[in-house]
Amino acid sequence: MSLKNRIKKTIVLHPVLFAIFPIGFLYSINLHTLVLEDILIPLSLVVAASILLWILLRYFFKSTEKSGMLVSVYLALFFTYGHIFFFIDGSEIGGFEVGRHRFLLIIYVALFIIASYYFTKTKRKLVNPTTIANYISATLFVIILVNVGTYYLENNYLYDIDITAEKYPFDISMVTNYPDIYYIILDDYANSKSLEKSFGYDNQEFITFLTKRGFDVAADSYSNYPSTIHSLPSIMNMKHVNYLSEKYHDSNDVHELYYMMDSNLVTQYFKSIGYETINFDGGNFFDDLKNFDQNLCIRKFWHEELWSIIQHHTVLGPLSTKKSADDLREYRLCVFSELATLQHNNDKPIFVFAHIMMPHSPYLFKANGEPQDSEKVFLELDPEFNLMPYLEQLQFVNKKTKEVIDKLLTESDTQPIIVIQSDHGARMGIEDWNTAGSDEDLVKRMFNNFDAYYLPGQKKNLPDEPRTPVNTFPIIFNSYFNGEFNLQENRIYFSNPFENSYQFKDVTDVLIKD
């Protein structure tokens, strides 16, 4: 066959396959937290943009091969930027810090210009490079398909889960008062003992505010788990989640924990007795929960998990940081402003689940609500050296929470039930999760959570301290709806949320002394 005929029959596949690969790769290494629907919008956008660029370059070059090669080079530059930056971040050469965006961007712009110039000027037909690129991209595509396919074949049991509430175990026949119920989770909020010991911060002003308004604030309370991914499904299903270790002992797949939240028993029970159920987007993990009647303050899709991962691994990373921080401030403020008005917007009694990702990072606010300095927003804090962004955001959370509490207590026709808890204690600065469970001081900081109840007329039904949040809703159901729940034993378990998530170590004796 002549070279001319061979050129005519060259098939160009690599631009589309290279567009699919980075999205598929990021999806494949995060399969334990993502679902297939998460990939659809990012993948569609990247593939569509790549094809459009290919068409435009094809019109300019009059060559499918040349335009295709340039699209693939652009994709490689776009998607490798974040990986290269993470590799060199903080690196120095001769005392000169080279691991900074400003230097890497100059290099990438230079590579972009060189590639554009070369493909504009070259007279080569690029048949062999196109064939090689096709083989490489096809191989990468097959690897992704095999990885994803194998995962779903091995984990098909995840889609055969049934969490259905039986007839609610309480008697409402004599109940005449259905108060609004607000469950407010302040993520990563340490209790007063931990703030004093580990941070040198006195939180008494906030505690005094709550106690003067009738809250019972626990001096001695602990989360049952050190991470949101375990704590909230446990709380909202009123049981420990350790039983999952029998099924997933060597797995890091957390889809069942997501499912437990999406169909949690607490929300089912409240809906069954006539409550309107409302969820706020917490900014992480559990956001658009299908079991709730309303989901408020929902983030735009580019703040969802996979899209955020994509941004941070591409050239969009340094360009999107400020925009991301501004948007996140808006969402956090939305929760506080909407919370204070819900009692006026619903005819039915309401159950409100508000998981607020503060004072947890990113550190968006200073104490009075001013935007945090940009270099501190996504800072990884070390509790021995740099604590101020966390403490400033905690002070801001106190300020906004007090405003919400005052509105709820003064503007509600019937006194509401309000529970303010943190899903775990302060966790920043953990260098090695595999050994963290053996560090007694770190264990105390991780599990010392915040716990405050406003139970109008029923405070006597609170158990003795210490308290753990697995009993939060049994306490409410027993106190107000003639519930028959037995309170769970205060057991506290360490687990690594990033590796072997279902291997639990009982650390109760470290925290609760006989």
Coordinates of C-alpha atoms in Angstrom, one line a residue:
M1 CA 0.0 0.0 0.0
S2 CA 1.4 3.4 -0.9
L3 CA 2.2 6.0 1.7
K4 CA -0.5 8.2 0.3
N5 CA -3.2 5.6 0.8
R6 CA -1.9 4.7 4.2
I7 CA -2.2 8.4 5.3
K8 CA -5.8 8.6 4.0
K9 CA -6.7 5.6 6.2
T10 CA -5.1 6.8 9.4
I11 CA -7.7 6.7 12.2
V12 CA -7.3 9.3 14.9
L13 CA -8.7 8.2 18.2
H14 CA -6.3 9.5 20.8
P15 CA -7.7 13.1 21.4
V16 CA -11.0 11.6 22.6
L17 CA -9.4 8.8 24.6
F18 CA -6.9 11.1 26.2
A19 CA -9.8 13.4 27.1
I20 CA -11.5 10.4 28.8
F21 CA -8.5 9.0 30.6
P22 CA -7.7 11.7 33.2
I23 CA -11.3 11.9 34.3
G24 CA -11.6 8.1 34.4
F25 CA -8.3 7.8 36.3
L26 CA -9.4 10.2 39.0
Y27 CA -12.7 8.4 39.2
S28 CA -11.0 5.0 39.4
I29 CA -8.8 5.9 42.3
N30 CA -11.7 7.4 44.2
L31 CA -14.2 4.6 43.5
H32 CA -14.7 3.9 47.2
T33 CA -16.4 7.3 47.7
L34 CA -17.8 8.2 44.3
V35 CA -20.7 6.8 42.3
L36 CA -21.0 6.4 38.5
E37 CA -23.2 9.5 38.1
D38 CA -20.5 11.7 39.5
I39 CA -18.4 11.2 36.3
L40 CA -21.1 12.1 33.8
I41 CA -21.0 16.0 33.8
P42 CA -17.2 16.4 34.1
L43 CA -16.5 13.7 31.5
S44 CA -19.1 15.2 29.1
L45 CA -17.7 18.7 29.5
V46 CA -14.0 17.7 28.9
V47 CA -14.8 15.4 25.9
A48 CA -17.1 18.1 24.3
A49 CA -14.5 20.8 24.8
S50 CA -11.7 18.5 23.4
I51 CA -13.8 17.7 20.3
L52 CA -14.7 21.3 19.7
L53 CA -11.1 22.4 20.0
W54 CA -10.1 19.6 17.6
I55 CA -12.7 20.8 15.1
L56 CA -11.4 24.3 15.3
L57 CA -7.7 23.3 14.9
R58 CA -8.7 20.9 12.1
Y59 CA -10.2 23.9 10.3
F60 CA -7.0 25.9 10.8
F61 CA -4.4 23.2 10.0
K62 CA -6.5 21.3 7.3
S63 CA -5.0 18.1 8.9
T64 CA -6.8 15.7 11.2
E65 CA -3.5 14.2 12.4
K66 CA -1.8 17.5 13.2
S67 CA -4.8 19.0 15.0
G68 CA -5.4 15.8 16.9
M69 CA -1.8 15.7 18.1
L70 CA -2.0 19.3 19.3
V71 CA -5.2 18.6 21.2
S72 CA -3.6 15.6 22.9
V73 CA -0.6 17.8 23.9
Y74 CA -2.9 20.5 25.3
L75 CA -4.7 17.8 27.3
A76 CA -1.5 16.5 28.7
L77 CA -0.4 19.9 29.8
F78 CA -3.8 20.7 31.3
F79 CA -4.2 17.5 33.3
T80 CA -0.6 17.0 34.4
Y81 CA -0.1 20.4 36.0
G82 CA -1.6 19.6 39.4
H83 CA 0.3 16.4 39.7
I84 CA 3.6 18.1 38.9
F85 CA 2.9 20.9 41.3
F86 CA 2.1 18.5 44.2
F87 CA 5.4 16.8 43.5
I88 CA 7.5 19.9 43.7
D89 CA 5.4 21.9 46.2
G90 CA 7.8 23.6 48.7
S91 CA 10.9 22.3 46.9
E92 CA 14.0 24.5 47.0
I93 CA 17.1 24.6 44.8
G94 CA 20.0 26.4 46.4
G95 CA 17.8 28.1 48.9
F96 CA 15.4 29.3 46.1
E97 CA 11.8 28.1 46.4
V98 CA 10.9 26.7 43.0
G99 CA 7.8 24.8 44.1
R100 CA 5.4 27.7 43.5
H101 CA 2.6 28.2 41.0
R102 CA 4.2 31.3 39.5
F103 CA 7.3 29.4 38.3
L104 CA 5.5 26.2 37.2
L105 CA 3.0 28.3 35.2
I106 CA 5.8 30.0 33.3
I107 CA 7.2 26.6 32.3
Y108 CA 3.8 25.4 31.2
V109 CA 3.0 28.5 29.2
A110 CA 6.4 28.1 27.5
L111 CA 5.6 24.4 26.7
F112 CA 2.2 25.5 25.3
I113 CA 3.8 28.1 23.0
I114 CA 6.5 25.7 21.9
A115 CA 4.0 22.9 21.0
S116 CA 1.7 25.4 19.2
Y117 CA 4.6 26.8 17.2
Y118 CA 6.0 23.3 16.3
F119 CA 2.7 21.9 15.0
T120 CA 2.0 25.1 13.1
K121 CA 5.3 25.0 11.3
T122 CA 6.0 21.3 10.8
K123 CA 5.5 19.7 7.4
R124 CA 5.4 16.1 8.7
K125 CA 2.3 14.1 8.1
L126 CA 2.5 12.7 11.7
V127 CA 1.2 9.2 10.7
N128 CA 3.5 7.2 13.0
P129 CA 3.1 9.6 16.0
T130 CA -0.7 9.3 15.5
T131 CA -0.5 5.5 15.5
I132 CA 1.6 5.5 18.6
A133 CA -0.7 8.0 20.4
N134 CA -3.7 5.8 19.4
Y135 CA -2.1 2.7 20.9
I136 CA -1.0 4.5 24.1
S137 CA -4.4 6.2 24.7
A138 CA -6.3 2.9 23.9
T139 CA -4.2 1.0 26.4
L140 CA -4.8 3.6 29.1
F141 CA -8.5 3.5 28.3
V142 CA -8.6 -0.3 28.6
I143 CA -6.8 -0.2 31.9
I144 CA -9.4 2.2 33.3
L145 CA -12.2 0.0 32.1
V146 CA -10.7 -3.1 33.6
N147 CA -10.1 -1.3 37.0
V148 CA -13.6 0.1 37.1
G149 CA -15.3 -3.1 35.8
T150 CA -13.4 -5.3 38.3
Y151 CA -14.3 -3.0 41.2
Y152 CA -18.0 -3.2 40.4
L153 CA -17.9 -6.9 39.9
E154 CA -16.2 -7.4 43.2
N155 CA -18.5 -5.0 45.0
N156 CA -21.9 -5.7 43.4
Y157 CA -23.2 -6.5 46.9
L158 CA -23.2 -2.7 47.6
Y159 CA -26.3 -2.3 45.5
D160 CA -28.3 -4.9 47.4
I161 CA -28.7 -2.9 50.7
D162 CA -32.0 -2.5 52.4
I163 CA -32.4 0.0 55.3
T164 CA -36.2 0.2 55.9
A165 CA -37.7 1.5 59.1
E166 CA -40.1 -0.8 60.8
K167 CA -43.1 0.6 62.5
Y168 CA -41.7 3.4 64.7
P169 CA -40.9 2.1 68.2
F170 CA -42.7 4.8 70.1
D171 CA -46.3 5.7 70.9
I172 CA -47.5 9.1 69.7
S173 CA -51.2 8.5 70.5
M174 CA -51.0 10.8 73.5
V175 CA -48.5 13.3 72.0
T176 CA -50.1 16.7 71.5
N177 CA -47.0 18.9 71.0
Y178 CA -44.7 18.4 68.0
P179 CA -41.8 20.9 68.4
D180 CA -39.5 21.8 65.6
I181 CA -36.2 19.9 66.0
Y182 CA -32.9 21.3 64.9
Y183 CA -29.8 19.1 64.8
I184 CA -26.8 21.2 64.2
I185 CA -23.4 19.5 63.6
L186 CA -20.4 21.8 63.8
D187 CA -17.6 19.8 62.1
D188 CA -14.3 19.4 63.9
Y189 CA -15.4 21.5 66.9
A190 CA -13.4 20.6 69.9
N191 CA -14.9 20.7 73.4
S192 CA -13.8 23.1 76.1
K193 CA -11.3 20.7 77.7
S194 CA -9.6 20.0 74.4
L195 CA -9.6 23.7 73.4
E196 CA -8.0 24.6 76.7
K197 CA -5.4 21.9 76.8
S198 CA -4.4 21.6 73.1
F199 CA -5.1 25.1 71.9
G200 CA -4.7 27.3 74.9
Y201 CA -8.2 28.8 74.1
D202 CA -10.9 29.5 76.7
N203 CA -14.4 28.9 75.2
Q204 CA -16.3 29.8 78.3
E205 CA -18.0 32.8 76.8
F206 CA -19.8 30.6 74.3
I207 CA -20.6 28.0 77.0
T208 CA -22.1 30.6 79.3
F209 CA -24.2 32.0 76.5
L210 CA -25.7 28.5 75.9
T211 CA -26.3 27.7 79.5
K212 CA -28.0 31.0 80.2
R213 CA -30.5 30.1 77.5
G214 CA -31.2 26.7 78.9
F215 CA -28.8 24.4 77.1
D216 CA -27.2 21.5 78.9
V217 CA -23.6 21.6 77.7
A218 CA -21.6 18.5 78.5
A219 CA -18.3 19.0 80.1
D220 CA -17.5 15.3 79.4
S221 CA -18.5 14.1 75.9
Y222 CA -16.9 12.0 73.2
S223 CA -17.6 11.2 69.6
N224 CA -18.1 7.5 68.9
Y225 CA -15.8 7.7 65.9
P226 CA -13.0 10.1 64.8
S227 CA -14.4 10.9 61.4
T228 CA -17.6 12.2 59.8
I229 CA -17.9 9.2 57.5
H230 CA -18.5 6.9 60.5
S231 CA -20.0 9.3 63.0
L232 CA -23.0 10.6 61.1
P233 CA -24.3 7.3 59.8
S234 CA -24.0 5.9 63.4
I235 CA -25.9 8.9 64.9
M236 CA -28.6 9.0 62.3
N237 CA -29.3 5.2 62.5
M238 CA -28.9 5.2 66.4
K239 CA -26.4 2.3 66.4
H240 CA -22.7 1.6 66.2
V241 CA -21.5 0.8 62.7
N242 CA -18.8 -1.7 63.7
Y243 CA -21.0 -4.6 62.4
L244 CA -19.9 -3.6 58.9
S245 CA -16.4 -4.8 59.6
E246 CA -17.6 -8.4 59.1
K247 CA -18.6 -7.5 55.6
Y248 CA -15.9 -5.1 54.6
H249 CA -12.9 -5.9 56.9
D250 CA -10.2 -5.3 54.3
S251 CA -12.1 -2.8 52.2
N252 CA -12.0 1.0 52.0
D253 CA -15.3 1.3 50.2
V254 CA -17.7 3.6 52.0
H255 CA -20.7 3.5 49.8
E256 CA -22.8 1.6 52.4
L257 CA -22.1 4.4 54.9
Y258 CA -23.3 6.9 52.3
Y259 CA -26.4 4.7 51.7
M260 CA -27.0 4.6 55.5
M261 CA -27.1 8.4 55.5
D262 CA -29.3 8.6 52.4
S263 CA -31.9 6.3 53.9
N264 CA -31.3 6.9 57.6
L265 CA -33.8 5.7 60.2
V266 CA -34.0 9.0 62.1
T267 CA -35.4 10.8 59.1
Q268 CA -37.7 8.0 58.2
Y269 CA -39.1 8.1 61.7
F270 CA -39.7 11.8 61.7
K271 CA -41.4 11.7 58.3
S272 CA -43.6 8.8 59.5
I273 CA -45.1 11.0 62.3
G274 CA -45.7 14.0 60.1
Y275 CA -42.5 16.1 60.2
E276 CA -41.2 18.0 57.2
T277 CA -37.5 17.0 56.9
I278 CA -34.9 19.5 55.8
N279 CA -31.2 19.0 55.1
F280 CA -28.5 21.5 54.5
D281 CA -25.5 20.9 52.3
G282 CA -22.7 20.3 54.7
G283 CA -19.9 21.0 52.2
N284 CA -18.5 17.5 52.4
F285 CA -19.6 13.9 52.2
F286 CA -23.4 14.0 52.8
D287 CA -25.0 16.8 50.9
D288 CA -28.0 16.1 48.7
L289 CA -29.7 13.4 50.8
K290 CA -32.6 11.9 49.0
N291 CA -34.5 10.9 52.1
F292 CA -35.2 14.5 53.1
D293 CA -38.1 16.5 51.8
Q294 CA -36.0 19.5 51.2
N295 CA -32.3 20.0 50.5
L296 CA -31.2 23.7 51.0
C297 CA -28.0 25.7 50.2
I298 CA -26.9 23.1 47.7
R299 CA -23.5 23.7 46.0
K300 CA -23.1 24.1 42.3
F301 CA -21.8 20.9 40.5
W302 CA -18.3 22.2 40.3
H303 CA -18.0 22.1 44.0
E304 CA -19.0 18.4 44.1
E305 CA -16.3 15.9 45.0
L306 CA -15.1 14.7 41.6
W307 CA -15.1 18.1 40.0
S308 CA -13.2 19.6 43.0
I309 CA -10.6 16.8 42.6
I310 CA -10.3 17.5 38.8
Q311 CA -9.8 21.2 39.5
H312 CA -7.0 20.6 42.0
H313 CA -5.2 18.3 39.6
T314 CA -5.2 20.6 36.6
V315 CA -4.1 24.0 35.6
L316 CA -7.4 25.3 37.0
G317 CA -6.1 24.7 40.5
P318 CA -4.3 28.1 41.1
L319 CA -6.9 29.9 39.1
S320 CA -9.9 28.6 41.0
T321 CA -8.6 28.8 44.6
K322 CA -10.0 32.3 45.2
K323 CA -13.3 31.6 43.4
S324 CA -13.7 28.4 45.3
A325 CA -13.1 30.1 48.7
D326 CA -15.6 32.9 47.8
D327 CA -18.2 30.4 46.8
L328 CA -17.7 28.3 49.9
R329 CA -18.1 31.4 52.1
E330 CA -21.4 32.0 50.4
Y331 CA -22.6 28.4 51.1
R332 CA -21.6 28.5 54.7
L333 CA -23.3 31.8 55.3
C334 CA -26.4 30.5 53.5
V335 CA -26.8 27.8 56.1
F336 CA -26.7 30.2 59.0
S337 CA -29.1 32.7 57.4
E338 CA -31.6 30.0 56.3
L339 CA -31.6 28.2 59.6
A340 CA -32.8 31.2 61.5
T341 CA -35.9 31.6 59.2
L342 CA -37.2 28.0 58.8
Q343 CA -39.7 28.3 61.6
H344 CA -41.6 30.9 59.6
N345 CA -41.6 29.0 56.3
N346 CA -43.3 25.7 57.1
D347 CA -46.8 24.7 58.2
K348 CA -45.8 21.3 59.5
P349 CA -43.4 20.7 62.3
I350 CA -39.8 20.4 60.9
F351 CA -36.8 18.3 61.5
V352 CA -33.7 20.1 60.4
F353 CA -30.3 18.4 59.8
A354 CA -27.6 21.0 59.4
H355 CA -24.1 19.7 59.0
I356 CA -21.8 22.8 58.9
M357 CA -18.2 22.3 57.7
M358 CA -16.8 24.6 60.3
P359 CA -14.5 25.2 62.2
H360 CA -13.1 22.4 60.0
S361 CA -10.9 23.5 57.1
P362 CA -11.0 25.2 54.7
Y363 CA -10.4 28.2 56.9
L364 CA -12.7 30.8 55.3
F365 CA -13.5 33.3 58.0
K366 CA -11.7 35.4 60.6
A367 CA -13.4 35.9 64.0
N368 CA -15.8 38.7 62.9
G369 CA -16.6 37.2 59.5
E370 CA -13.8 38.9 57.4
P371 CA -12.4 36.6 54.7
Q372 CA -9.4 34.7 55.9
D373 CA -6.0 35.5 54.2
S374 CA -5.8 33.6 51.0
E375 CA -2.6 31.7 51.9
K376 CA -4.3 30.3 55.0
V377 CA -7.6 29.1 53.5
F378 CA -6.4 25.6 52.6
L379 CA -3.6 25.5 55.1
E380 CA -2.7 22.2 56.7
L381 CA -2.5 23.2 60.4
D382 CA 0.0 21.9 62.9
P383 CA -1.5 22.1 66.4
E384 CA 1.9 22.9 67.9
F385 CA 2.7 25.9 65.6
N386 CA -0.2 27.3 63.6
L387 CA -3.6 27.3 65.2
M388 CA -5.0 30.8 64.6
P389 CA -7.0 30.1 61.4
Y390 CA -8.9 27.3 63.2
L391 CA -9.5 29.4 66.3
E392 CA -10.6 32.4 64.3
Q393 CA -13.1 30.3 62.4
L394 CA -14.3 28.7 65.6
Q395 CA -14.9 32.2 67.0
F396 CA -16.9 33.1 63.9
V397 CA -18.9 29.9 64.2
N398 CA -19.7 30.8 67.8
K399 CA -20.9 34.3 66.7
K400 CA -23.2 32.9 64.0
T401 CA -24.5 30.1 66.1
K402 CA -25.5 32.5 68.9
E403 CA -27.4 34.6 66.3
V404 CA -29.3 31.5 65.1
I405 CA -30.1 30.3 68.7
D406 CA -31.4 33.7 69.7
K407 CA -33.7 33.8 66.7
L408 CA -35.0 30.3 67.1
L409 CA -35.7 30.8 70.8
T410 CA -37.3 34.2 70.6
E411 CA -39.3 33.8 67.3
S412 CA -40.7 30.3 67.6
D413 CA -44.3 29.9 68.7
T414 CA -43.4 26.6 70.4
Q415 CA -40.0 26.2 72.0
P416 CA -37.9 24.0 69.7
I417 CA -35.6 21.1 70.5
I418 CA -32.0 22.1 69.6
V419 CA -29.0 19.8 69.6
I420 CA -25.6 21.2 68.8
Q421 CA -22.8 18.6 68.5
S422 CA -19.6 18.0 66.7
D423 CA -19.1 14.8 64.8
H424 CA -15.6 14.5 66.2
G425 CA -13.0 16.5 68.0
A426 CA -10.2 18.6 66.3
R427 CA -8.1 16.4 64.0
M428 CA -5.6 18.7 62.3
G429 CA -1.9 17.8 62.3
I430 CA -2.3 14.1 62.1
E431 CA 0.8 12.9 60.2
D432 CA 0.2 9.1 60.4
W433 CA -3.3 7.8 60.8
N434 CA -2.0 4.2 61.1
T435 CA -0.4 5.1 64.4
A436 CA -2.7 7.8 65.6
G437 CA -4.9 5.4 67.5
S438 CA -2.0 4.5 69.8
D439 CA -1.2 8.1 70.7
E440 CA -3.2 8.8 73.9
D441 CA -3.0 12.6 73.7
L442 CA -4.0 12.6 70.0
V443 CA -6.9 10.2 70.8
K444 CA -8.2 12.5 73.4
R445 CA -8.1 15.5 71.0
M446 CA -9.7 13.5 68.2
F447 CA -12.7 12.3 70.3
N448 CA -13.4 15.2 72.7
N449 CA -16.4 16.5 70.9
F450 CA -18.9 19.3 71.6
D451 CA -22.3 18.3 72.9
A452 CA -25.2 20.7 73.9
Y453 CA -28.9 20.0 74.2
Y454 CA -31.8 22.3 74.5
L455 CA -34.7 20.1 75.6
P456 CA -37.6 22.3 76.8
G457 CA -39.2 20.7 79.9
Q458 CA -37.4 17.4 79.5
K459 CA -33.8 18.0 80.6
K460 CA -34.2 15.4 83.3
N461 CA -34.2 12.7 80.7
L462 CA -30.6 13.3 79.7
P463 CA -28.2 10.5 80.7
D464 CA -25.3 11.1 83.1
E465 CA -22.1 12.2 81.6
P466 CA -20.0 11.2 79.7
R467 CA -22.3 11.3 76.7
T468 CA -21.7 10.0 73.2
P469 CA -23.8 11.1 70.1
V470 CA -25.0 7.6 69.2
N471 CA -27.8 8.2 71.8
T472 CA -28.8 11.6 70.6
F473 CA -32.0 10.6 68.9
P474 CA -33.0 7.8 71.3
I475 CA -32.9 10.5 74.0
I476 CA -35.3 12.8 71.9
F477 CA -37.7 10.0 70.9
N478 CA -37.9 8.7 74.5
S479 CA -38.3 12.2 75.9
Y480 CA -40.9 13.6 73.6
F481 CA -42.6 10.7 71.7
N482 CA -42.9 8.0 74.3
G483 CA -40.1 6.1 72.7
E484 CA -38.9 2.7 73.9
F485 CA -35.3 2.9 72.8
N486 CA -32.5 1.4 75.0
L487 CA -29.5 3.7 75.1
Q488 CA -26.4 2.3 73.5
E489 CA -23.4 1.7 75.7
N490 CA -20.8 4.5 75.4
R491 CA -18.2 2.7 73.3
I492 CA -15.6 4.7 71.4
Y493 CA -13.7 3.3 68.4
F494 CA -10.7 4.5 66.4
S495 CA -10.6 3.8 62.7
N496 CA -8.5 5.2 59.8
P497 CA -11.0 6.9 57.5
F498 CA -8.6 6.8 54.6
E499 CA -7.4 3.2 54.7
N500 CA -9.1 0.0 56.0
S501 CA -12.1 2.1 57.1
Y502 CA -13.9 -0.9 58.7
Q503 CA -11.1 -1.9 61.1
F504 CA -12.0 -0.6 64.5
K505 CA -10.0 -0.3 67.6
D506 CA -11.8 0.2 70.9
V507 CA -10.3 3.2 72.7
T508 CA -13.1 3.6 75.3
D509 CA -10.8 2.8 78.2
V510 CA -8.4 5.6 77.1
L511 CA -11.1 8.2 77.4
I512 CA -13.6 7.0 80.0
K513 CA -11.9 5.9 83.2
D514 CA -13.7 3.7 85.6

